Amino acid sequence: MFIITLTYLKPAEEIDALLAKHREYLREQYDNGMFLMSGRMVPRTGGVIIATADSKADIEAVIELDPFNEAGAASYTITEFVPTMTADILSQFKQH
């Protein structure tokens, strides 16, 4: 599992101009099963994505496709973790 943290590098107006394309990109990743949850930070300085993938390299490849990345509008931090405890609804992601 991975936590992807985005930090905005551009003003809010430029981020807003990219939002429709970014959300389309997110939807594609949800549809292919990679992204599980996402949303903006409070205060609005970036966003967070919870993802599942076989490797960090897979996550890095998908991030390359993000319109925020293509426009140089965000930087990304990827944190890999092994979920050993989950809420029942998320038990399919737990690793022993």
GROMACS .gro file of N, CA, C and O in nm, residues 10 12-24 66-74:
model
   92
   10LYS      N    1   0.230   2.554  -0.759
   10LYS     CA    2   0.177   2.665  -0.837
   10LYS      C    3   0.065   2.732  -0.758
   10LYS      O    4   0.005   2.673  -0.669
   12ALA      N    5  -0.307   2.879  -0.660
   12ALA     CA    6  -0.438   2.813  -0.662
   12ALA      C    7  -0.508   2.826  -0.798
   12ALA      O    8  -0.574   2.733  -0.843
   13GLU      N    9  -0.492   2.941  -0.864
   13GLU     CA   10  -0.557   2.961  -0.995
   13GLU      C   11  -0.507   2.859  -1.097
   13GLU      O   12  -0.584   2.807  -1.178
   14GLU      N   13  -0.379   2.830  -1.095
   14GLU     CA   14  -0.323   2.733  -1.189
   14GLU      C   15  -0.365   2.590  -1.152
   14GLU      O   16  -0.392   2.508  -1.240
   15ILE      N   17  -0.373   2.562  -1.023
   15ILE     CA   18  -0.422   2.432  -0.978
   15ILE      C   19  -0.567   2.414  -1.022
   15ILE      O   20  -0.604   2.311  -1.078
   16ASP      N   21  -0.649   2.515  -0.999
   16ASP     CA   22  -0.790   2.508  -1.038
   16ASP      C   23  -0.807   2.485  -1.187
   16ASP      O   24  -0.897   2.412  -1.229
   17ALA      N   25  -0.721   2.545  -1.267
   17ALA     CA   26  -0.730   2.528  -1.413
   17ALA      C   27  -0.701   2.384  -1.456
   17ALA      O   28  -0.746   2.340  -1.562
   18LEU      N   29  -0.628   2.310  -1.374
   18LEU     CA   30  -0.592   2.171  -1.404
   18LEU      C   31  -0.684   2.068  -1.339
   18LEU      O   32  -0.673   1.949  -1.367
   19LEU      N   33  -0.776   2.115  -1.254
   19LEU     CA   34  -0.856   2.022  -1.174
   19LEU      C   35  -0.939   1.924  -1.256
   19LEU      O   36  -0.946   1.805  -1.221
   20ALA      N   37  -1.003   1.968  -1.361
   20ALA     CA   38  -1.088   1.877  -1.439
   20ALA      C   39  -1.004   1.763  -1.498
   20ALA      O   40  -1.043   1.646  -1.489
   21LYS      N   41  -0.888   1.796  -1.552
   21LYS     CA   42  -0.800   1.693  -1.608
   21LYS      C   43  -0.745   1.603  -1.497
   21LYS      O   44  -0.731   1.482  -1.516
   22HIS      N   45  -0.710   1.662  -1.383
   22HIS     CA   46  -0.660   1.584  -1.271
   22HIS      C   47  -0.766   1.485  -1.222
   22HIS      O   48  -0.736   1.368  -1.197
   23ARG      N   49  -0.890   1.529  -1.211
   23ARG     CA   50  -0.998   1.441  -1.165
   23ARG      C   51  -1.024   1.330  -1.266
   23ARG      O   52  -1.055   1.216  -1.226
   24GLU      N   53  -1.011   1.359  -1.394
   24GLU     CA   54  -1.025   1.255  -1.496
   24GLU      C   55  -0.915   1.149  -1.478
   24GLU      O   56  -0.941   1.029  -1.485
   66ASP      N   57  -0.011   1.214  -1.419
   66ASP     CA   58  -0.097   1.313  -1.354
   66ASP      C   59  -0.078   1.450  -1.420
   66ASP      O   60   0.035   1.497  -1.433
   67PRO      N   61  -0.186   1.514  -1.464
   67PRO     CA   62  -0.174   1.647  -1.522
   67PRO      C   63  -0.105   1.748  -1.431
   67PRO      O   64  -0.036   1.838  -1.479
   68PHE      N   65  -0.121   1.734  -1.299
   68PHE     CA   66  -0.046   1.822  -1.207
   68PHE      C   67   0.104   1.802  -1.225
   68PHE      O   68   0.181   1.898  -1.224
   69ASN      N   69   0.146   1.678  -1.239
   69ASN     CA   70   0.288   1.649  -1.260
   69ASN      C   71   0.335   1.701  -1.395
   69ASN      O   72   0.441   1.765  -1.405
   70GLU      N   73   0.259   1.674  -1.499
   70GLU     CA   74   0.296   1.717  -1.634
   70GLU      C   75   0.312   1.868  -1.643
   70GLU      O   76   0.398   1.917  -1.716
   71ALA      N   77   0.234   1.942  -1.565
   71ALA     CA   78   0.240   2.089  -1.566
   71ALA      C   79   0.340   2.144  -1.464
   71ALA      O   80   0.353   2.266  -1.452
   72GLY      N   81   0.407   2.056  -1.390
   72GLY     CA   82   0.498   2.104  -1.286
   72GLY      C   83   0.426   2.174  -1.173
   72GLY      O   84   0.483   2.259  -1.105
   73ALA      N   85   0.299   2.137  -1.151
   73ALA     CA   86   0.216   2.205  -1.052
   73ALA      C   87   0.221   2.141  -0.914
   73ALA      O   88   0.172   2.198  -0.818
   74ALA      N   89   0.281   2.022  -0.904
   74ALA     CA   90   0.286   1.953  -0.774
   74ALA      C   91   0.412   1.869  -0.764
   74ALA      O   92   0.465   1.822  -0.866
   0.00000   0.00000   0.00000
